Amino acid sequence: MTEAVTFLKENTRAKFDESVEVHVRLNIDPKKGEQAVRGSVTLPHGTGKTVRVGVITETKADEAKKAGADVIGGQELIDKIKAGNLPDVDVLVATPDMMPKLAPAARVLGPRGLMPSPKTDTVTPQVEAIVTSLKKGKSNFKNDNTGNVHQVIGKVSFTPEQLAENYNTFITALEGCKTDAHKGQFIATISVCSTMSPSVRTK
């Protein structure tokens, strides 16, 4: 992995600090719900990206504000979302009491990967804790419709050691998502690339 990262750092040509991404092909059938993969990971060195967090609550607004949430709202925010006016956030958190009210907005939020879910700890009464964690680099991941999982593990400016630690932490978290529904070898291939570079196979 360190050799792959070194190759990416030596071959970057962009004038900006490119993201480093991991792309994993899984041996799953994405059409089978029981084989769907969804999880979360807190990378030891973060992703290098400032994460914007929105919180839907009518009871924990003070906690959300204290933790640094970027957008906070209740029913009025839900109404805006249902009308197609999405908040400028990367992750959306909701308190459990708001989920019945938020359910009609799933058709808007779901395709964008913003629908809060207990599986990723984004439906929780512990608002301050989850917002703090997300701000520190906690990332949610899930397979796409072709059975692949994608995750940013940092920036090209990170040291090879930092990227390797983030990579290993993510792969460990992903492997932890394997269940009895997944038969045989869980991970088929792994490749790493930066925003503008070709990918390098690490498995």
XYZ file of N, CA and C in Angstrom:
609
model
N 0.818 -1.201 0.000
C 0.000 0.000 0.000
C 0.863 1.267 0.000
N 1.908 1.292 0.810
C 2.784 2.465 0.862
C 3.422 2.728 -0.497
N 3.784 1.657 -1.218
C 4.369 1.809 -2.555
C 3.357 2.418 -3.520
N 2.098 1.990 -3.410
C 1.046 2.526 -4.281
C 0.848 4.010 -4.025
N 0.834 4.396 -2.759
C 0.659 5.803 -2.397
C 1.840 6.633 -2.883
N 3.030 6.108 -2.732
C 4.223 6.815 -3.208
C 4.141 7.042 -4.713
N 3.662 6.035 -5.447
C 3.489 6.170 -6.896
C 2.509 7.301 -7.217
N 1.390 7.346 -6.487
C 0.391 8.390 -6.736
C 0.976 9.770 -6.460
N 1.706 9.904 -5.350
C 2.282 11.197 -4.993
C 3.301 11.651 -6.034
N 4.044 10.708 -6.584
C 5.073 11.053 -7.573
C 4.482 11.359 -8.940
N 3.265 10.892 -9.182
C 2.671 11.060 -10.506
C 1.507 12.040 -10.535
N 1.316 12.777 -9.465
C 0.257 13.779 -9.471
C 0.676 14.962 -10.342
N -0.248 15.454 -11.131
C 0.045 16.563 -12.043
C -0.884 17.761 -11.803
N -1.896 17.561 -10.986
C -2.876 18.630 -10.772
C -2.275 19.757 -9.940
N -2.861 20.941 -10.086
C -2.386 22.104 -9.353
C -3.127 22.261 -8.021
N -3.956 21.279 -7.676
C -4.663 21.322 -6.399
C -4.333 20.053 -5.610
N -4.688 20.063 -4.348
C -4.395 18.915 -3.475
C -5.439 17.827 -3.722
N -5.076 16.868 -4.565
C -6.034 15.842 -4.973
C -6.430 14.924 -3.816
N -7.653 14.429 -3.891
C -8.096 13.418 -2.938
C -7.534 12.062 -3.348
N -7.289 11.213 -2.371
C -6.870 9.836 -2.623
C -8.061 8.940 -2.307
N -8.429 8.107 -3.264
C -9.637 7.296 -3.141
C -9.311 5.809 -3.218
N -10.086 5.018 -2.483
C -9.995 3.563 -2.556
C -11.270 3.053 -3.216
N -11.114 2.167 -4.189
C -12.260 1.557 -4.874
C -12.174 0.048 -4.685
N -13.205 -0.515 -4.084
C -13.211 -1.940 -3.759
C -14.344 -2.636 -4.509
N -13.990 -3.690 -5.234
C -15.027 -4.510 -5.884
C -15.298 -5.705 -4.988
N -16.562 -5.842 -4.612
C -16.959 -6.911 -3.700
C -17.590 -8.076 -4.449
N -17.451 -9.264 -3.901
C -18.129 -10.440 -4.458
C -19.528 -10.534 -3.860
N -20.384 -9.591 -4.258
C -21.759 -9.584 -3.768
C -22.707 -9.409 -4.943
N -23.974 -9.757 -4.704
C -25.028 -9.487 -5.674
C -25.791 -8.275 -5.163
N -25.536 -7.088 -5.730
C -26.153 -5.866 -5.210
C -27.674 -5.851 -5.313
N -28.230 -6.781 -6.093
C -29.692 -6.839 -6.220
C -30.339 -7.552 -5.036
N -29.521 -8.244 -4.252
C -30.041 -8.956 -3.083
C -29.837 -8.095 -1.839
N -30.947 -7.686 -1.252
C -30.886 -6.785 -0.108
C -30.066 -7.298 1.048
N -30.116 -8.631 1.281
C -29.381 -9.182 2.420
C -27.869 -9.133 2.219
N -27.441 -8.897 0.972
C -26.004 -8.798 0.708
C -25.511 -7.348 0.659
N -26.423 -6.406 0.824
C -26.036 -4.996 0.784
C -25.025 -4.696 1.887
N -24.072 -3.861 1.565
C -23.012 -3.500 2.507
C -23.140 -2.027 2.858
N -23.214 -1.760 4.145
C -23.308 -0.379 4.620
C -22.583 -0.299 5.961
N -21.746 0.692 6.110
C -21.021 0.817 7.365
C -20.444 2.209 7.541
N -19.650 2.368 8.564
C -19.013 3.657 8.823
C -17.614 3.425 9.378
N -16.787 4.428 9.242
C -15.404 4.321 9.714
C -14.904 5.711 10.093
N -14.150 5.784 11.167
C -13.481 7.025 11.543
C -12.003 6.863 11.222
N -11.559 7.570 10.210
C -10.168 7.456 9.772
C -9.249 8.173 10.758
N -8.147 7.557 11.144
C -7.266 8.158 12.157
C -6.721 9.528 11.773
N -6.596 9.784 10.465
C -6.057 11.073 10.020
C -7.091 11.889 9.237
N -8.373 11.475 9.333
C -9.420 12.194 8.623
C -9.304 12.030 7.119
N -10.154 12.746 6.390
C -10.137 12.667 4.928
C -9.477 13.889 4.292
N -9.179 14.886 5.109
C -8.622 16.114 4.562
C -9.689 17.053 4.046
N -10.927 16.622 4.169
C -12.048 17.418 3.682
C -12.847 17.953 4.859
N -13.295 19.193 4.743
C -14.188 19.758 5.747
C -15.585 19.215 5.507
N -16.099 18.469 6.465
C -17.403 17.831 6.316
C -18.500 18.760 6.825
N -19.474 19.021 5.966
C -20.623 19.840 6.357
C -21.735 18.908 6.841
N -22.209 19.169 8.052
C -23.196 18.300 8.691
C -24.492 19.062 8.944
N -25.606 18.449 8.556
C -26.920 19.005 8.843
C -27.617 18.156 9.887
N -28.409 18.781 10.736
C -29.127 18.057 11.786
C -30.600 18.432 11.747
N -31.449 17.410 11.682
C -32.892 17.611 11.726
C -33.370 17.233 13.119
N -33.781 18.224 13.873
C -34.208 18.013 15.251
C -35.060 19.182 15.719
N -35.915 18.912 16.679
C -36.675 19.983 17.322
C -36.400 19.994 18.820
N -35.504 19.099 19.256
C -35.218 18.986 20.692
C -33.731 19.090 21.024
N -32.864 18.906 20.042
C -31.421 18.876 20.317
C -30.649 19.935 19.527
N -31.316 21.034 19.220
C -30.670 22.080 18.420
C -29.445 22.660 19.122
N -29.534 22.824 20.441
C -28.402 23.384 21.187
C -27.186 22.462 21.111
N -27.430 21.136 21.228
C -26.340 20.159 21.120
C -25.700 20.224 19.739
N -26.554 20.306 18.721
C -26.062 20.341 17.346
C -25.194 21.574 17.110
N -25.656 22.707 17.622
C -24.910 23.956 17.457
C -23.576 23.887 18.192
N -23.588 23.339 19.403
C -22.370 23.218 20.205
C -21.324 22.357 19.507
N -21.795 21.315 18.817
C -20.877 20.385 18.145
C -20.389 20.908 16.800
N -20.976 22.007 16.338
C -20.498 22.606 15.090
C -21.280 22.241 13.847
N -22.544 21.801 14.014
C -23.374 21.476 12.846
C -23.525 22.711 11.963
N -23.548 22.501 10.654
C -23.602 23.615 9.704
C -25.025 24.058 9.397
N -25.955 23.115 9.422
C -27.365 23.413 9.165
C -28.191 22.710 10.232
N -29.105 23.440 10.864
C -29.941 22.867 11.918
C -31.379 23.303 11.684
N -32.308 22.350 11.744
C -33.707 22.707 11.549
C -34.633 21.569 11.913
N -35.911 21.877 11.962
C -36.923 20.877 12.276
C -37.873 20.687 11.107
N -39.162 20.857 11.374
C -40.168 20.636 10.343
C -39.971 21.559 9.148
N -39.550 22.797 9.414
C -39.370 23.744 8.303
C -38.277 23.271 7.349
N -37.230 22.640 7.888
C -36.159 22.117 7.041
C -36.654 20.913 6.243
N -37.463 20.073 6.872
C -38.044 18.920 6.172
C -38.908 19.388 5.014
N -39.702 20.425 5.251
C -40.576 20.954 4.191
C -39.749 21.461 3.009
N -38.631 22.113 3.292
C -37.760 22.601 2.221
C -37.179 21.434 1.421
N -36.771 20.380 2.143
C -36.202 19.206 1.475
C -37.235 18.550 0.570
N -38.456 18.384 1.071
C -39.522 17.761 0.278
C -39.832 18.578 -0.969
N -39.601 19.883 -0.875
C -39.841 20.760 -2.027
C -38.660 20.757 -2.993
N -37.606 20.015 -2.634
C -36.448 19.919 -3.520
C -35.319 20.860 -3.182
N -35.466 21.610 -2.088
C -34.410 22.538 -1.674
C -33.517 21.864 -0.638
N -32.503 21.169 -1.116
C -31.633 20.427 -0.212
C -30.609 21.333 0.461
N -30.326 21.087 1.734
C -29.287 21.874 2.411
C -27.911 21.528 1.855
N -26.993 22.474 1.944
C -25.632 22.269 1.447
C -24.825 21.513 2.502
N -25.036 20.198 2.557
C -24.348 19.363 3.545
C -23.855 18.080 2.889
N -22.882 17.450 3.549
C -22.364 16.159 3.092
C -23.040 15.003 3.809
N -23.500 15.264 5.045
C -24.146 14.244 5.867
C -25.334 14.870 6.572
N -26.405 14.095 6.693
C -27.599 14.562 7.384
C -27.877 13.641 8.564
N -28.067 14.242 9.731
C -28.355 13.516 10.970
C -29.762 13.875 11.420
N -30.469 12.918 12.016
C -31.813 13.193 12.531
C -32.004 12.515 13.878
N -32.763 13.150 14.758
C -33.138 12.497 16.009
C -34.287 11.536 15.699
N -34.399 10.434 16.459
C -35.408 9.402 16.154
C -36.830 9.932 16.033
N -37.181 10.924 16.852
C -38.554 11.447 16.825
C -38.887 12.151 15.516
N -37.869 12.535 14.749
C -38.111 13.245 13.491
C -38.240 12.307 12.297
N -37.892 11.043 12.459
C -37.879 10.125 11.319
C -39.249 9.915 10.671
N -40.345 9.770 11.440
C -41.653 9.640 10.773
C -41.983 10.851 9.898
N -41.563 12.032 10.348
C -41.822 13.250 9.578
C -40.893 13.342 8.362
N -39.701 12.759 8.500
C -38.715 12.831 7.421
C -38.944 11.769 6.352
N -39.664 10.700 6.703
C -39.865 9.566 5.787
C -40.326 9.979 4.385
N -41.278 10.918 4.247
C -41.711 11.305 2.892
C -40.602 11.926 2.039
N -39.536 12.381 2.685
C -38.432 13.003 1.940
C -37.401 11.984 1.481
N -37.632 10.703 1.787
C -36.659 9.663 1.424
C -36.424 9.612 -0.082
N -37.458 9.870 -0.868
C -37.321 9.819 -2.332
C -36.381 10.913 -2.842
N -36.247 11.992 -2.068
C -35.334 13.074 -2.440
C -33.934 12.817 -1.878
N -33.884 12.381 -0.622
C -32.597 12.210 0.058
C -31.886 10.909 -0.304
N -32.666 9.838 -0.487
C -32.085 8.519 -0.745
C -31.122 8.469 -1.915
N -31.539 8.918 -3.103
C -30.650 8.863 -4.272
C -29.366 9.676 -4.103
N -29.391 10.628 -3.185
C -28.205 11.474 -2.962
C -27.360 10.976 -1.788
N -27.766 9.852 -1.207
C -27.010 9.289 -0.092
C -27.100 10.100 1.184
N -28.170 10.880 1.316
C -28.299 11.761 2.478
C -29.343 11.303 3.492
N -30.079 10.231 3.198
C -31.127 9.798 4.122
C -30.504 9.252 5.404
N -30.837 9.846 6.550
C -30.301 9.333 7.820
C -30.702 7.877 8.037
N -29.816 7.115 8.671
C -30.073 5.692 8.901
C -29.444 5.246 10.216
N -30.151 4.405 10.977
C -29.559 3.863 12.208
C -28.287 3.063 11.917
N -28.190 2.475 10.716
C -27.032 1.645 10.371
C -25.740 2.450 10.305
N -25.870 3.745 10.059
C -24.679 4.593 9.994
C -24.636 5.578 11.167
N -25.444 5.304 12.176
C -25.499 6.132 13.392
C -25.963 7.552 13.122
N -26.607 7.777 11.981
C -27.077 9.128 11.680
C -28.524 9.345 12.114
N -29.142 8.322 12.689
C -30.409 8.480 13.406
C -30.094 8.168 14.858
N -30.043 9.194 15.678
C -29.591 9.005 17.058
C -30.015 10.168 17.944
N -30.271 9.895 19.226
C -30.522 10.996 20.159
C -29.217 11.652 20.614
N -28.085 10.967 20.343
C -26.769 11.479 20.765
C -26.213 12.435 19.711
N -26.876 13.551 19.552
C -26.553 14.486 18.470
C -25.147 15.064 18.598
N -24.800 15.517 19.789
C -23.482 16.140 19.959
C -22.362 15.165 19.620
N -22.509 13.923 20.064
C -21.462 12.919 19.836
C -21.293 12.598 18.359
N -22.396 12.395 17.635
C -22.286 12.010 16.224
C -21.788 13.175 15.372
N -22.242 14.391 15.660
C -21.773 15.542 14.882
C -20.274 15.749 15.107
N -19.836 15.634 16.349
C -18.409 15.762 16.661
C -17.598 14.709 15.918
N -18.105 13.469 15.913
C -17.419 12.368 15.232
C -17.335 12.604 13.733
N -18.435 13.048 13.133
C -18.454 13.317 11.693
C -17.482 14.440 11.335
N -17.425 15.438 12.169
C -16.523 16.563 11.923
C -15.055 16.135 12.010
N -14.797 15.097 12.800
C -13.424 14.610 12.963
C -13.010 13.639 11.861
N -13.947 13.305 10.982
C -13.565 12.446 9.863
C -14.307 11.136 9.754
N -15.370 10.953 10.546
C -16.148 9.724 10.409
C -16.835 9.731 9.054
N -16.727 8.638 8.321
C -17.318 8.529 6.990
C -18.258 7.333 6.934
N -19.338 7.494 6.202
C -20.257 6.391 5.950
C -20.000 5.857 4.546
N -20.113 4.550 4.381
C -19.916 3.959 3.058
C -20.968 2.891 2.805
N -21.228 2.650 1.528
C -22.143 1.570 1.144
C -21.825 1.166 -0.281
N -22.255 -0.044 -0.653
C -21.996 -0.483 -2.030
C -22.899 0.258 -3.005
N -22.409 0.428 -4.237
C -23.243 1.018 -5.278
C -23.985 -0.099 -6.006
N -24.684 0.262 -7.077
C -25.521 -0.742 -7.751
C -24.732 -1.733 -8.597
N -23.404 -1.595 -8.602
C -22.575 -2.589 -9.297
C -21.748 -3.422 -8.310
N -21.989 -3.221 -7.013
C -21.281 -4.005 -6.007
C -19.926 -3.459 -5.614
N -19.687 -2.182 -5.907
C -18.422 -1.550 -5.541
C -18.610 -0.597 -4.369
N -17.558 -0.404 -3.599
C -17.561 0.562 -2.503
C -16.424 1.550 -2.741
N -16.720 2.826 -2.556
C -15.732 3.875 -2.801
C -15.531 4.686 -1.521
N -14.295 5.044 -1.233
C -14.021 5.799 -0.012
C -12.804 6.703 -0.194
N -12.951 7.972 0.162
C -11.814 8.895 0.188
C -11.023 8.625 1.465
N -9.715 8.458 1.343
C -8.889 8.172 2.520
C -7.876 9.281 2.811
N -8.012 10.420 2.147
C -7.109 11.525 2.439
C -6.772 12.345 1.214
N -5.705 13.093 1.319
C -5.220 13.952 0.242
C -3.807 13.531 -0.161
N -3.413 13.913 -1.366
C -2.066 13.604 -1.849
C -1.008 14.214 -0.926
N -1.358 15.306 -0.256
C -0.404 15.971 0.640
C -0.163 15.193 1.933
N -1.005 14.200 2.232
C -0.781 13.365 3.417
C 0.520 12.583 3.234
N 1.140 12.186 4.326
C 2.330 11.337 4.220
C 1.901 9.930 3.803
N 2.808 9.159 3.204
C 2.470 7.772 2.857
C 2.001 6.974 4.070
N 2.596 7.257 5.226
C 2.222 6.537 6.446
C 0.796 6.876 6.868
N 0.420 8.152 6.764
C -0.944 8.557 7.120
C -1.966 7.903 6.193
N -1.666 7.903 4.903
C -2.582 7.294 3.940
C -2.675 5.788 4.154
N -1.555 5.156 4.467
C -1.562 3.712 4.705
C -2.398 3.368 5.937
N -2.282 4.183 6.988
C -3.077 3.940 8.199
C -4.562 4.123 7.914
N -4.903 5.173 7.169
C -6.305 5.388 6.809
C -6.825 4.240 5.945
N -6.015 3.799 5.004
C -6.376 2.692 4.110
C -6.650 1.431 4.922
N -5.736 1.085 5.800
C -5.893 -0.138 6.588
C -7.111 -0.067 7.500
N -7.363 1.114 8.059
C -8.529 1.288 8.931
C -9.817 1.093 8.145
N -9.866 1.649 6.928
C -11.064 1.498 6.099
C -11.279 0.051 5.690
N -10.231 -0.619 5.217
C -10.375 -2.011 4.772
C -10.816 -2.901 5.937
N -10.284 -2.651 7.125
C -10.698 -3.422 8.301
C -12.180 -3.211 8.590
N -12.635 -1.956 8.496
C -14.052 -1.655 8.732
C -14.927 -2.319 7.675
N -14.470 -2.298 6.428
C -15.231 -2.914 5.342
C -15.325 -4.425 5.540
N -14.217 -5.052 5.893
C -14.222 -6.499 6.124
C -15.153 -6.872 7.278
N -15.322 -5.942 8.212
C -16.213 -6.179 9.341
C -17.679 -6.190 8.951
N -17.982 -5.784 7.714
C -19.366 -5.769 7.229
C -19.788 -7.116 6.649
N -18.851 -8.042 6.516
C -19.187 -9.353 5.955
C -20.109 -10.102 6.904
N -21.163 -10.692 6.342
C -22.127 -11.450 7.134
C -22.260 -12.859 6.564
N -23.134 -13.660 7.164
C -23.370 -15.023 6.675
C -23.972 -15.025 5.274
N -24.549 -13.887 4.865
C -25.140 -13.800 3.524
C -24.074 -13.693 2.439
N -22.853 -13.361 2.849
C -21.755 -13.223 1.892
C -20.934 -14.507 1.870
N -21.010 -15.232 0.788
C -20.306 -16.510 0.663
C -18.967 -16.331 -0.057
N -17.996 -17.132 0.314
C -16.710 -17.097 -0.377
C -15.904 -15.855 -0.053
N -14.995 -15.527 -0.956
C -14.124 -14.367 -0.757
C -14.941 -13.091 -0.855
N -14.888 -12.260 0.174
C -15.717 -11.056 0.255
C -15.202 -9.953 -0.669
N -13.909 -9.679 -0.596
C -13.308 -8.613 -1.402
C -12.646 -9.210 -2.639
N -13.050 -8.739 -3.811
C -12.484 -9.245 -5.066
C -11.213 -8.486 -5.437
N -11.322 -7.173 -5.568
C -10.154 -6.357 -5.924
C -10.190 -5.043 -5.159
N -9.007 -4.467 -4.990
C -8.880 -3.146 -4.379
C -7.938 -2.321 -5.240
N -8.332 -1.098 -5.536
C -7.439 -0.193 -6.257
C -7.463 1.177 -5.589
N -6.376 1.898 -5.758
C -6.225 3.225 -5.170
C -5.900 4.210 -6.282
N -6.473 5.393 -6.207
C -6.151 6.426 -7.198
C -6.303 7.790 -6.548
N -5.735 8.797 -7.185
C -6.017 10.168 -6.783
C -7.007 10.726 -7.793
N -7.489 11.927 -7.539
C -8.551 12.502 -8.363
C -8.232 12.460 -9.853
N -6.979 12.748 -10.212
C -6.613 12.872 -11.623
C -5.660 11.783 -12.115
N -5.335 10.819 -11.268
C -4.333 9.827 -11.664
C -4.976 8.501 -12.049
N -4.234 7.653 -12.759
C -4.719 6.291 -13.008
C -4.715 5.517 -11.696
N -5.489 4.448 -11.647
C -5.574 3.666 -10.413
C -4.434 2.652 -10.324
N -4.121 2.274 -9.089
C -3.086 1.281 -8.813
C -3.730 0.154 -8.016
N -3.602 -1.072 -8.508
C -4.170 -2.223 -7.799
C -3.351 -2.517 -6.546
N -4.040 -2.707 -5.425
C -3.365 -3.134 -4.197
C -3.813 -4.527 -3.789
N -4.805 -5.049 -4.476
C -5.242 -6.441 -4.284
C -5.911 -6.918 -5.553
